Structures are given as structure tokens and as C-alpha cells.
Amino acid sequence: DADVTQTPRNRITKTGKRIMLECSQTKGHDRMYWYRQDPGLGLRLIYYSFDVKDINKGEISDGYSVSRQAQAKFSLSLESAIPNQTALYFCATSDPGALQFFGPGTRLTVL
Amino acid sequence: EDQVTQSPEALRLQEGESSSLNCSYTVSGLRGLFWYRQDPGKGPEFLFTLYSAGEEKEKERLKATLTKKESFLHITAPKPEDSATYLCAVLKGFQKLVFGTGTRLLVSP
């Protein structure tokens, strides 16, 4: 079984809709991250969490929010989706040595 | 401003044709450099971590090296299954990675 899972894997939605992307991990790591990946821009950090009570904004947090429901679960929400949020979204966890393990990604399309 | 620049953006090789990918960085407080491999539609997979200038790591046909300003990923006698996007990331501060935009490698039989 995969150590980091993301649901859904693909989602098509319309402008203005609320969307939640979910991430679960079985690696027992405290640190979790959300990234988005766009062609030509690489991976950019949206939010990160060092434990259940710690949430931090990354470089592109505007338009996004997160919830850390448990050590193993970290959700990303788009309160009102817009087309330029169309991207590939990745969740990751990291071990104490900062090595990050990525999930399989969610492809989100906002029409 | 922290920057990680990878070159070339794309590289096409014949099977067996060795080459190198470059990752240059201007990041304050560097604490390590990571190389990842990403296949289409999948999440990045860890390859190497380098922590200090002069350090080298090897895995099969891949070898990563690090200087104070850049890292190289050397690919020796590549095979078609080495085709992927290779990502470089610099560890800044506590547990934050700054990624480059990647090099897309295509190895033809």
C-alpha cells in the first residue's frame, strides 16, 4: 500500500465551487506539505504543517486553506475555485532528516 | 531571492550516450540538496541527498555531485527507462524545499 495517498486523483469543477483535496499518510511523520505544480514553474509550496497544532503559509497560499485533522491527515481546500488554480497538486510528508515523500498527485481542472 | 535553476530544460539522448544535468542555486542558509525523479502523472521519487561541497552519491547509472554553487546529476550509459523529469530541490531552513523547474530527459533506443 502507498505511504502517502491523495483523493481524488482527478477532479473537474466549475468556477466558484468549493473543493477539498485530501491527503493521508501511514509513515508516521509529523510534517506534511501541500504543493502545486504548473508547467514551467515547478513545485511551489502552498501550506505546510509541522504538527497537528502548527499550520504555516507557503509562498502561494492566497485562495487556499488547510486543515490538519490528525497526524496522518492534511486537507487542502479551495473555497471558491478559479481557473488559474488548474494544476497538479501534491501532498508530501517529511522525516526528521527533511527527506520528503510525495503522494501520487491530484489533477484539478477549474472550468 | 532564493533561486534554483536547472539546465537544460529538456535533453534528448541516445541509449548509451552519457550526459550531465545541472542545478545551480542561490539560497541562503542551504542545509542540503535533493534530487528527485518524476514520471508523467506521478509524484516525485527521491534519488539522492547531498549535504556538503565535494560530496558524491551514486545509484546504478546515476551519480550526483555538489559544489558550493551547483550540483550535477551525471547519467552514464542511459537506458530508455531513465526517461523522466529530474527535479533538484534545496533545503532551506527547517524542512522547506525550494524546487527547480526540472530537466525533462528522453532516452531513445
Coordinates of N, CA and C in Angstrom, one line a residue:
Chain A
D1 N 0.8 -1.2 0.0 CA 0.0 0.0 0.0 C 0.9 1.2 0.0
A2 N 0.4 2.3 -0.7 CA 1.1 3.5 -0.8 C 1.2 4.2 0.6
D3 N 2.4 4.8 0.9 CA 2.6 5.5 2.1 C 1.8 6.8 2.2
V4 N 1.7 7.5 1.1 CA 1.0 8.8 1.0 C -0.1 8.7 -0.1
T5 N -1.3 8.9 0.3 CA -2.4 8.7 -0.6 C -3.2 10.1 -0.7
Q6 N -3.7 10.3 -1.9 CA -4.4 11.6 -2.2 C -5.7 11.2 -2.8
T7 N -6.8 11.9 -2.4 CA -8.1 11.8 -3.1 C -8.7 13.1 -3.3
P8 N -9.4 13.3 -4.4 CA -9.5 12.4 -5.5 C -8.2 12.5 -6.4
R9 N -8.0 11.6 -7.3 CA -6.9 11.7 -8.2 C -7.1 12.7 -9.4
N10 N -8.3 12.8 -9.8 CA -8.7 13.7 -10.8 C -10.0 14.4 -10.4
R11 N -10.1 15.7 -10.7 CA -11.3 16.4 -10.4 C -11.5 17.6 -11.4
I12 N -12.7 17.6 -12.0 CA -13.1 18.8 -12.8 C -14.2 19.5 -12.1
T13 N -14.1 20.8 -12.0 CA -15.1 21.6 -11.3 C -15.3 22.9 -12.0
K14 N -16.2 23.6 -11.5 CA -16.5 24.9 -12.1 C -16.1 26.1 -11.3
T15 N -15.9 27.2 -11.9 CA -15.5 28.4 -11.2 C -16.5 28.7 -10.1
G16 N -16.0 29.0 -8.9 CA -16.8 29.4 -7.7 C -17.2 28.2 -6.8
K17 N -16.9 27.0 -7.2 CA -17.2 25.9 -6.4 C -16.2 25.7 -5.3
R18 N -16.6 25.1 -4.2 CA -15.7 24.8 -3.1 C -15.1 23.4 -3.3
I19 N -13.9 23.2 -3.2 CA -13.2 21.9 -3.5 C -12.3 21.6 -2.3
M20 N -12.3 20.3 -1.9 CA -11.4 19.8 -0.9 C -10.6 18.7 -1.4
L21 N -9.3 18.8 -1.3 CA -8.4 17.7 -1.6 C -7.9 17.1 -0.3
E22 N -7.8 15.7 -0.3 CA -7.5 15.1 1.0 C -6.2 14.3 0.8
C23 N -5.4 14.2 1.9 CA -4.2 13.6 1.9 C -4.1 12.7 3.2
S24 N -3.6 11.5 3.1 CA -3.4 10.6 4.2 C -2.1 10.0 4.1
Q25 N -1.4 9.8 5.3 CA -0.1 9.1 5.2 C 0.0 8.1 6.4
T26 N 0.8 7.1 6.0 CA 1.0 6.0 7.0 C 2.4 5.9 7.5
K27 N 3.2 7.0 7.2 CA 4.6 6.9 7.5 C 4.9 7.4 9.0
G28 N 3.9 7.9 9.6 CA 4.1 8.3 11.0 C 4.8 9.7 11.1
H29 N 4.9 10.4 10.1 CA 5.6 11.7 10.1 C 4.8 12.8 10.7
D30 N 5.4 13.7 11.4 CA 4.7 14.9 11.9 C 4.5 16.0 10.8
R31 N 5.4 16.1 9.9 CA 5.5 17.2 8.9 C 4.8 16.8 7.6
M32 N 3.9 17.7 7.2 CA 3.1 17.5 6.0 C 3.1 18.8 5.2
Y33 N 2.9 18.6 3.8 CA 3.0 19.8 2.9 C 2.0 19.6 1.8
W34 N 1.6 20.8 1.3 CA 0.8 20.8 0.0 C 1.6 21.7 -1.0
Y35 N 1.8 21.1 -2.2 CA 2.4 21.8 -3.3 C 1.4 21.9 -4.5
R36 N 1.7 22.8 -5.4 CA 1.1 22.8 -6.7 C 2.2 22.8 -7.7
Q37 N 1.9 22.1 -8.9 CA 2.9 22.0 -9.9 C 2.3 22.5 -11.2
D38 N 2.9 23.5 -11.8 CA 2.5 24.0 -13.1 C 3.6 23.9 -14.1
P39 N 3.3 23.7 -15.4 CA 4.3 23.6 -16.4 C 5.2 24.8 -16.4
G40 N 6.5 24.6 -16.3 CA 7.4 25.8 -16.4 C 7.7 26.5 -15.1
L41 N 6.9 26.1 -14.1 CA 7.0 26.8 -12.8 C 7.5 25.9 -11.7
G42 N 7.5 24.6 -11.9 CA 8.0 23.7 -10.9 C 7.0 23.5 -9.8
L43 N 7.5 23.0 -8.7 CA 6.7 22.7 -7.5 C 6.7 24.0 -6.6
R44 N 5.6 24.5 -6.2 CA 5.5 25.6 -5.3 C 4.7 25.3 -4.0
L45 N 5.2 25.7 -2.9 CA 4.7 25.4 -1.6 C 3.5 26.2 -1.3
I46 N 2.3 25.6 -1.0 CA 1.1 26.3 -0.6 C 1.0 26.5 0.9
Y47 N 1.0 25.3 1.6 CA 0.9 25.3 3.1 C 1.8 24.2 3.6
Y48 N 2.2 24.3 4.8 CA 2.9 23.2 5.5 C 2.5 23.2 7.0
S49 N 2.7 22.0 7.5 CA 2.3 21.8 8.9 C 3.4 20.9 9.6
F50 N 3.9 21.4 10.7 CA 4.9 20.6 11.4 C 4.4 19.7 12.5
D51 N 3.1 20.0 12.9 CA 2.4 19.0 13.7 C 0.9 19.5 13.7
V52 N 0.1 18.8 14.4 CA -1.3 19.0 14.3 C -1.7 20.4 14.7
K53 N -1.0 21.0 15.6 CA -1.3 22.4 16.0 C -0.6 23.5 15.3
D54 N 0.2 23.1 14.3 CA 1.1 24.1 13.6 C 0.8 24.1 12.2
I55 N 0.3 25.2 11.7 CA 0.0 25.4 10.2 C 0.7 26.7 9.8
N56 N 1.3 26.6 8.6 CA 2.1 27.7 8.1 C 1.8 28.0 6.6
K57 N 1.8 29.2 6.2 CA 1.6 29.6 4.8 C 2.9 29.4 4.1
G58 N 2.8 28.9 2.8 CA 3.9 28.8 2.0 C 3.9 30.0 1.1
E59 N 4.6 29.9 -0.1 CA 4.8 31.0 -1.0 C 3.5 31.4 -1.8
I60 N 2.6 30.5 -1.9 CA 1.4 30.9 -2.7 C 0.1 30.4 -2.0
S61 N -0.2 30.9 -0.8 CA -1.3 30.4 0.0 C -2.6 31.2 -0.4
D62 N -2.6 32.3 -1.0 CA -3.8 33.0 -1.3 C -4.8 32.2 -2.1
G63 N -6.0 32.1 -1.6 CA -7.1 31.4 -2.3 C -7.2 29.9 -1.8
Y64 N -6.3 29.6 -0.9 CA -6.3 28.2 -0.3 C -6.4 28.2 1.2
S65 N -6.9 27.2 1.8 CA -6.9 27.0 3.2 C -6.6 25.5 3.5
V66 N -6.2 25.2 4.7 CA -5.9 23.8 5.0 C -6.4 23.4 6.4
S67 N -6.5 22.1 6.6 CA -6.9 21.6 7.9 C -6.1 20.4 8.2
R68 N -5.5 20.3 9.4 CA -4.8 19.2 9.8 C -5.6 18.4 10.9
Q69 N -6.3 17.4 10.4 CA -7.3 16.8 11.2 C -6.7 15.8 12.2
A70 N -5.5 15.3 11.9 CA -4.8 14.3 12.7 C -3.4 14.3 12.2
Q71 N -2.5 13.6 12.9 CA -1.1 13.5 12.4 C -1.1 12.9 11.0
A72 N -2.0 12.0 10.7 CA -2.0 11.4 9.4 C -2.8 12.0 8.3
K73 N -3.5 13.1 8.6 CA -4.4 13.7 7.6 C -4.2 15.2 7.5
F74 N -4.1 15.6 6.2 CA -3.9 17.0 5.9 C -4.7 17.4 4.7
S75 N -5.7 18.3 4.8 CA -6.6 18.6 3.7 C -6.4 20.0 3.2
L76 N -6.5 20.1 1.9 CA -6.4 21.4 1.2 C -7.7 21.8 0.6
S77 N -8.2 23.0 0.9 CA -9.5 23.5 0.4 C -9.3 24.7 -0.5
L78 N -10.1 24.7 -1.6 CA -10.2 25.9 -2.4 C -11.6 26.4 -2.1
E79 N -11.8 27.5 -1.5 CA -13.1 28.0 -1.0 C -14.0 28.4 -2.2
S80 N -13.3 29.0 -3.2 CA -14.1 29.4 -4.4 C -13.1 29.3 -5.6
A81 N -13.2 28.1 -6.2 CA -12.2 27.8 -7.2 C -12.2 28.8 -8.4
I82 N -11.1 29.1 -9.0 CA -10.9 29.9 -10.1 C -10.0 29.2 -11.2
P83 N -10.2 29.5 -12.5 CA -9.5 28.8 -13.5 C -8.0 28.7 -13.3
N84 N -7.3 29.8 -12.8 CA -5.9 29.7 -12.6 C -5.4 28.8 -11.5
Q85 N -6.4 28.2 -10.8 CA -6.0 27.2 -9.8 C -6.0 25.8 -10.5
T86 N -6.2 25.7 -11.8 CA -6.0 24.5 -12.5 C -4.5 24.1 -12.5
A87 N -4.2 22.9 -11.9 CA -2.8 22.5 -11.7 C -2.8 21.0 -11.2
L88 N -1.6 20.6 -11.0 CA -1.4 19.3 -10.4 C -1.0 19.6 -8.9
Y89 N -1.7 18.9 -8.0 CA -1.5 19.2 -6.6 C -0.9 18.0 -5.9
F90 N 0.2 18.2 -5.1 CA 0.9 17.1 -4.4 C 0.9 17.4 -2.9
C91 N 0.6 16.3 -2.2 CA 0.8 16.3 -0.8 C 2.2 15.6 -0.5
A92 N 2.8 16.0 0.5 CA 4.1 15.3 0.9 C 4.2 15.3 2.4
T93 N 5.0 14.3 2.9 CA 5.4 14.3 4.3 C 6.9 14.3 4.4
S94 N 7.5 14.6 5.5 CA 8.9 14.5 5.6 C 9.3 13.9 6.9
D95 N 10.5 13.2 6.8 CA 11.1 12.6 8.0 C 11.9 13.6 8.8
P96 N 12.5 13.3 9.9 CA 13.3 14.2 10.7 C 14.5 14.7 9.9
G97 N 14.9 14.0 8.9 CA 16.1 14.4 8.1 C 15.7 15.3 6.9
A98 N 14.4 15.7 6.9 CA 13.9 16.6 5.9 C 13.6 15.9 4.5
L99 N 13.8 14.6 4.4 CA 13.5 13.9 3.2 C 12.0 13.9 3.0
Q100 N 11.5 14.4 1.8 CA 10.1 14.4 1.6 C 9.6 13.3 0.7
F101 N 8.5 12.8 1.1 CA 7.9 11.7 0.3 C 6.5 12.2 -0.2
F102 N 6.4 12.0 -1.5 CA 5.2 12.6 -2.2 C 4.1 11.6 -2.5
G103 N 2.9 12.1 -2.5 CA 1.8 11.4 -2.9 C 1.7 11.3 -4.4
P104 N 0.7 10.6 -5.0 CA 0.6 10.5 -6.4 C 0.0 11.7 -7.2
G105 N -0.5 12.6 -6.4 CA -1.0 13.9 -7.1 C -2.5 13.8 -7.3
T106 N -3.0 15.0 -7.4 CA -4.4 15.3 -7.8 C -4.4 16.2 -9.0
R107 N -5.0 15.8 -10.1 CA -5.1 16.7 -11.2 C -6.4 17.5 -11.1
L108 N -6.3 18.8 -10.9 CA -7.5 19.6 -10.7 C -7.7 20.5 -11.9
T109 N -8.9 20.5 -12.5 CA -9.3 21.4 -13.6 C -10.4 22.2 -13.2
V110 N -10.3 23.6 -13.3 CA -11.3 24.5 -12.9 C -11.8 25.2 -14.2
L111 N -13.1 24.9 -14.6 CA -13.6 25.5 -15.8 C -14.2 26.8 -15.6
Chain B
E1 N 17.0 36.9 -3.4 CA 15.9 36.0 -3.6 C 16.4 34.6 -3.8
D2 N 15.8 33.6 -3.1 CA 16.2 32.2 -3.3 C 15.8 31.7 -4.7
Q3 N 16.8 31.1 -5.3 CA 16.5 30.6 -6.7 C 17.2 29.3 -6.9
V4 N 16.5 28.4 -7.6 CA 17.1 27.1 -8.0 C 16.9 27.0 -9.5
T5 N 17.9 26.9 -10.3 CA 17.8 26.9 -11.7 C 18.4 25.6 -12.3
Q6 N 17.6 24.9 -13.1 CA 18.1 23.7 -13.7 C 18.2 23.8 -15.2
S7 N 19.3 23.2 -15.7 CA 19.5 23.2 -17.1 C 20.1 21.9 -17.6
P8 N 19.8 21.5 -18.9 CA 18.9 22.2 -19.8 C 17.4 21.9 -19.3
E9 N 16.5 22.6 -20.0 CA 15.1 22.3 -19.7 C 14.7 20.9 -20.2
A10 N 15.2 20.6 -21.3 CA 15.0 19.3 -21.9 C 16.2 18.7 -22.5
L11 N 16.4 17.4 -22.5 CA 17.6 16.8 -23.0 C 17.1 15.5 -23.7
R12 N 17.6 15.3 -24.9 CA 17.3 14.1 -25.6 C 18.6 13.3 -25.9
L13 N 18.7 12.1 -25.5 CA 19.9 11.3 -25.6 C 19.6 10.0 -26.3
Q14 N 20.6 9.4 -27.0 CA 20.5 8.1 -27.5 C 20.9 7.1 -26.3
E15 N 20.3 6.0 -26.4 CA 20.7 5.0 -25.4 C 22.2 4.8 -25.4
G16 N 22.8 4.8 -24.2 CA 24.3 4.7 -24.0 C 25.1 6.0 -24.1
E17 N 24.4 7.1 -24.4 CA 25.1 8.4 -24.6 C 25.0 9.1 -23.2
S18 N 26.2 9.2 -22.6 CA 26.3 9.8 -21.2 C 26.2 11.3 -21.3
S19 N 25.6 11.9 -20.2 CA 25.5 13.3 -20.1 C 25.3 13.8 -18.7
S20 N 25.2 15.1 -18.5 CA 25.0 15.6 -17.2 C 23.9 16.7 -17.1
L21 N 23.2 16.7 -16.0 CA 22.2 17.7 -15.8 C 22.7 18.6 -14.7
N22 N 22.4 19.9 -14.8 CA 22.9 20.9 -13.9 C 21.8 21.5 -13.0
C23 N 22.2 21.8 -11.8 CA 21.3 22.5 -10.8 C 22.1 23.6 -10.1
S24 N 21.9 24.8 -10.4 CA 22.6 25.9 -9.7 C 21.6 26.6 -8.8
Y25 N 22.2 27.1 -7.7 CA 21.3 27.7 -6.7 C 21.9 28.9 -6.0
T26 N 21.0 29.8 -5.6 CA 21.4 31.0 -4.8 C 20.4 31.0 -3.7
V27 N 20.7 30.2 -2.6 CA 19.8 30.1 -1.5 C 20.6 30.3 -0.2
S28 N 20.2 31.2 0.6 CA 20.8 31.5 1.9 C 20.4 30.4 2.9
G29 N 21.4 30.0 3.7 CA 21.1 29.0 4.7 C 20.9 27.6 4.1
L30 N 21.6 27.3 3.1 CA 21.5 26.0 2.5 C 21.8 24.9 3.5
R31 N 20.9 23.9 3.6 CA 21.1 22.8 4.6 C 21.2 21.5 3.9
G32 N 21.0 21.4 2.6 CA 21.1 20.2 1.8 C 20.5 20.3 0.5
L33 N 20.8 19.4 -0.4 CA 20.3 19.5 -1.8 C 19.8 18.1 -2.1
F34 N 18.6 18.0 -2.7 CA 17.9 16.8 -3.0 C 17.7 16.7 -4.5
W35 N 17.9 15.4 -5.0 CA 17.5 15.1 -6.4 C 16.3 14.1 -6.4
Y36 N 15.3 14.4 -7.2 CA 14.1 13.6 -7.3 C 13.9 13.2 -8.8
R37 N 13.3 12.1 -9.0 CA 12.9 11.7 -10.4 C 11.3 11.7 -10.4
Q38 N 10.8 12.3 -11.5 CA 9.3 12.3 -11.6 C 8.9 11.8 -12.9
D39 N 8.1 10.7 -12.9 CA 7.5 10.2 -14.1 C 6.2 10.8 -14.4
P40 N 5.7 10.9 -15.7 CA 4.5 11.6 -16.0 C 3.3 11.1 -15.2
G41 N 2.6 12.0 -14.6 CA 1.4 11.7 -13.9 C 1.6 11.1 -12.5
K42 N 2.9 11.2 -12.0 CA 3.2 10.6 -10.7 C 3.9 11.6 -9.8
G43 N 4.0 11.3 -8.6 CA 4.7 12.2 -7.7 C 6.2 12.0 -7.7
P44 N 7.0 13.0 -7.3 CA 8.4 12.9 -7.4 C 8.9 11.7 -6.4
E45 N 9.9 11.0 -6.9 CA 10.5 10.0 -6.1 C 12.0 10.3 -5.8
F46 N 12.3 10.2 -4.5 CA 13.6 10.6 -4.0 C 14.8 9.7 -4.7
L47 N 15.8 10.5 -5.0 CA 17.0 9.8 -5.6 C 18.2 10.0 -4.6
F48 N 18.6 11.2 -4.3 CA 19.8 11.5 -3.6 C 19.6 12.7 -2.7
T49 N 20.4 12.7 -1.6 CA 20.6 13.9 -0.8 C 22.1 14.2 -0.6
L50 N 22.5 15.5 -0.8 CA 23.8 15.9 -0.7 C 23.9 17.0 0.3
Y51 N 24.8 17.0 1.2 CA 24.9 18.0 2.3 C 26.0 18.9 2.3
S52 N 27.1 18.5 1.7 CA 28.3 19.4 1.7 C 29.1 19.4 0.4
A53 N 29.7 20.5 0.1 CA 30.5 20.6 -1.2 C 31.6 19.4 -1.2
G54 N 31.7 18.8 -2.4 CA 32.6 17.7 -2.5 C 31.9 16.3 -2.4
E55 N 30.7 16.3 -1.8 CA 30.0 15.1 -1.6 C 29.5 14.5 -2.9
E56 N 29.6 13.2 -3.0 CA 29.1 12.5 -4.2 C 28.2 11.3 -3.7
K57 N 27.2 11.0 -4.5 CA 26.3 9.8 -4.3 C 26.1 9.1 -5.6
E58 N 26.0 7.8 -5.6 CA 25.8 7.0 -6.8 C 24.7 6.0 -6.6
K59 N 23.9 5.8 -7.7 CA 22.9 4.8 -7.7 C 22.7 4.3 -9.1
E60 N 23.1 3.1 -9.4 CA 23.0 2.5 -10.7 C 23.7 3.4 -11.7
R61 N 23.0 4.0 -12.7 CA 23.7 4.8 -13.7 C 23.7 6.2 -13.4
L62 N 23.3 6.6 -12.2 CA 23.2 8.0 -11.8 C 24.3 8.3 -10.7
K63 N 24.9 9.5 -10.9 CA 25.8 10.0 -9.9 C 25.6 11.5 -9.6
A64 N 25.4 11.8 -8.4 CA 25.1 13.2 -8.1 C 26.4 13.8 -7.3
T65 N 26.7 15.1 -7.7 CA 27.8 15.7 -7.1 C 27.4 17.1 -6.6
L66 N 28.1 17.7 -5.7 CA 27.7 19.0 -5.1 C 29.0 19.9 -5.0
T67 N 28.8 21.2 -5.4 CA 29.8 22.2 -5.1 C 29.1 23.3 -4.3
K68 N 29.8 24.4 -4.1 CA 29.2 25.4 -3.3 C 28.1 26.2 -4.0
K69 N 28.1 26.1 -5.3 CA 27.1 26.9 -6.1 C 26.2 26.0 -7.0
E70 N 26.5 24.7 -7.2 CA 25.7 23.9 -8.1 C 25.9 22.4 -7.8
S71 N 25.0 21.7 -8.4 CA 25.0 20.2 -8.3 C 24.9 19.7 -9.7
F72 N 25.5 18.5 -10.0 CA 25.3 17.9 -11.2 C 24.8 16.5 -11.0
L73 N 23.9 16.1 -11.9 CA 23.4 14.7 -12.0 C 24.0 14.1 -13.3
H74 N 25.0 13.2 -13.1 CA 25.6 12.6 -14.2 C 24.9 11.3 -14.5
I75 N 24.6 11.1 -15.8 CA 23.9 9.8 -16.2 C 24.8 9.1 -17.2
T76 N 25.3 7.9 -16.8 CA 26.2 7.1 -17.5 C 25.5 6.0 -18.3
A77 N 25.7 6.0 -19.6 CA 25.1 4.9 -20.4 C 23.6 4.8 -20.2
P78 N 22.9 5.8 -20.4 CA 21.4 5.8 -20.0 C 20.7 4.8 -20.9
K79 N 19.6 4.3 -20.3 CA 18.6 3.4 -20.9 C 17.3 4.1 -21.1
P80 N 16.4 3.6 -22.0 CA 15.1 4.3 -22.1 C 14.3 4.4 -20.8
E81 N 14.5 3.5 -19.9 CA 13.7 3.6 -18.7 C 14.2 4.7 -17.8
D82 N 15.3 5.4 -18.1 CA 15.8 6.5 -17.4 C 15.0 7.8 -17.8
S83 N 14.2 7.7 -18.8 CA 13.4 8.8 -19.3 C 12.5 9.3 -18.2
A84 N 12.6 10.6 -17.8 CA 11.7 11.1 -16.8 C 12.1 12.6 -16.6
T85 N 11.4 13.3 -15.7 CA 11.8 14.6 -15.4 C 12.6 14.5 -14.1
Y86 N 13.8 15.2 -14.0 CA 14.6 15.2 -12.9 C 14.6 16.5 -12.2
L87 N 14.2 16.5 -10.9 CA 14.0 17.7 -10.1 C 15.1 17.9 -9.1
C88 N 15.6 19.1 -9.0 CA 16.5 19.4 -7.9 C 15.8 20.3 -6.9
A89 N 16.1 20.1 -5.6 CA 15.5 20.9 -4.6 C 16.5 21.2 -3.5
V90 N 16.5 22.5 -3.0 CA 17.4 22.9 -2.0 C 16.7 23.0 -0.7
L91 N 17.2 22.5 0.4 CA 16.6 22.5 1.7 C 17.0 23.8 2.3
K92 N 16.0 24.6 2.7 CA 16.3 25.9 3.3 C 15.7 26.0 4.7
G93 N 16.5 26.3 5.6 CA 15.9 26.4 7.0 C 15.5 25.0 7.5
F94 N 14.4 25.0 8.2 CA 13.9 23.8 8.8 C 12.8 23.1 7.9
Q95 N 13.2 22.2 7.1 CA 12.3 21.3 6.4 C 11.5 22.0 5.2
K96 N 12.0 23.1 4.6 CA 11.3 23.7 3.5 C 12.2 23.5 2.3
L97 N 11.6 22.9 1.2 CA 12.4 22.7 0.0 C 12.0 23.7 -1.1
V98 N 13.0 24.3 -1.7 CA 12.9 25.2 -2.9 C 13.2 24.4 -4.1
F99 N 12.3 24.2 -5.0 CA 12.5 23.3 -6.2 C 12.9 24.1 -7.4
G100 N 13.7 23.5 -8.3 CA 13.9 24.0 -9.6 C 12.7 23.5 -10.5
T101 N 12.8 23.9 -11.8 CA 11.7 23.6 -12.7 C 11.9 22.2 -13.4
G102 N 13.0 21.6 -13.2 CA 13.3 20.3 -13.7 C 13.9 20.2 -15.1
T103 N 14.5 19.1 -15.4 CA 15.0 18.8 -16.7 C 14.3 17.5 -17.2
R104 N 13.6 17.7 -18.4 CA 12.9 16.5 -19.0 C 13.9 15.7 -19.8
L105 N 14.2 14.5 -19.4 CA 15.1 13.7 -20.1 C 14.4 12.6 -20.9
L106 N 14.7 12.5 -22.2 CA 14.2 11.4 -23.1 C 15.4 10.7 -23.6
V107 N 15.4 9.4 -23.4 CA 16.4 8.5 -23.9 C 15.8 7.6 -24.9
S108 N 16.3 7.7 -26.1 CA 15.8 6.9 -27.2 C 16.6 5.6 -27.4
P109 N 15.9 4.5 -27.8 CA 16.6 3.2 -28.0 C 17.6 3.3 -29.2

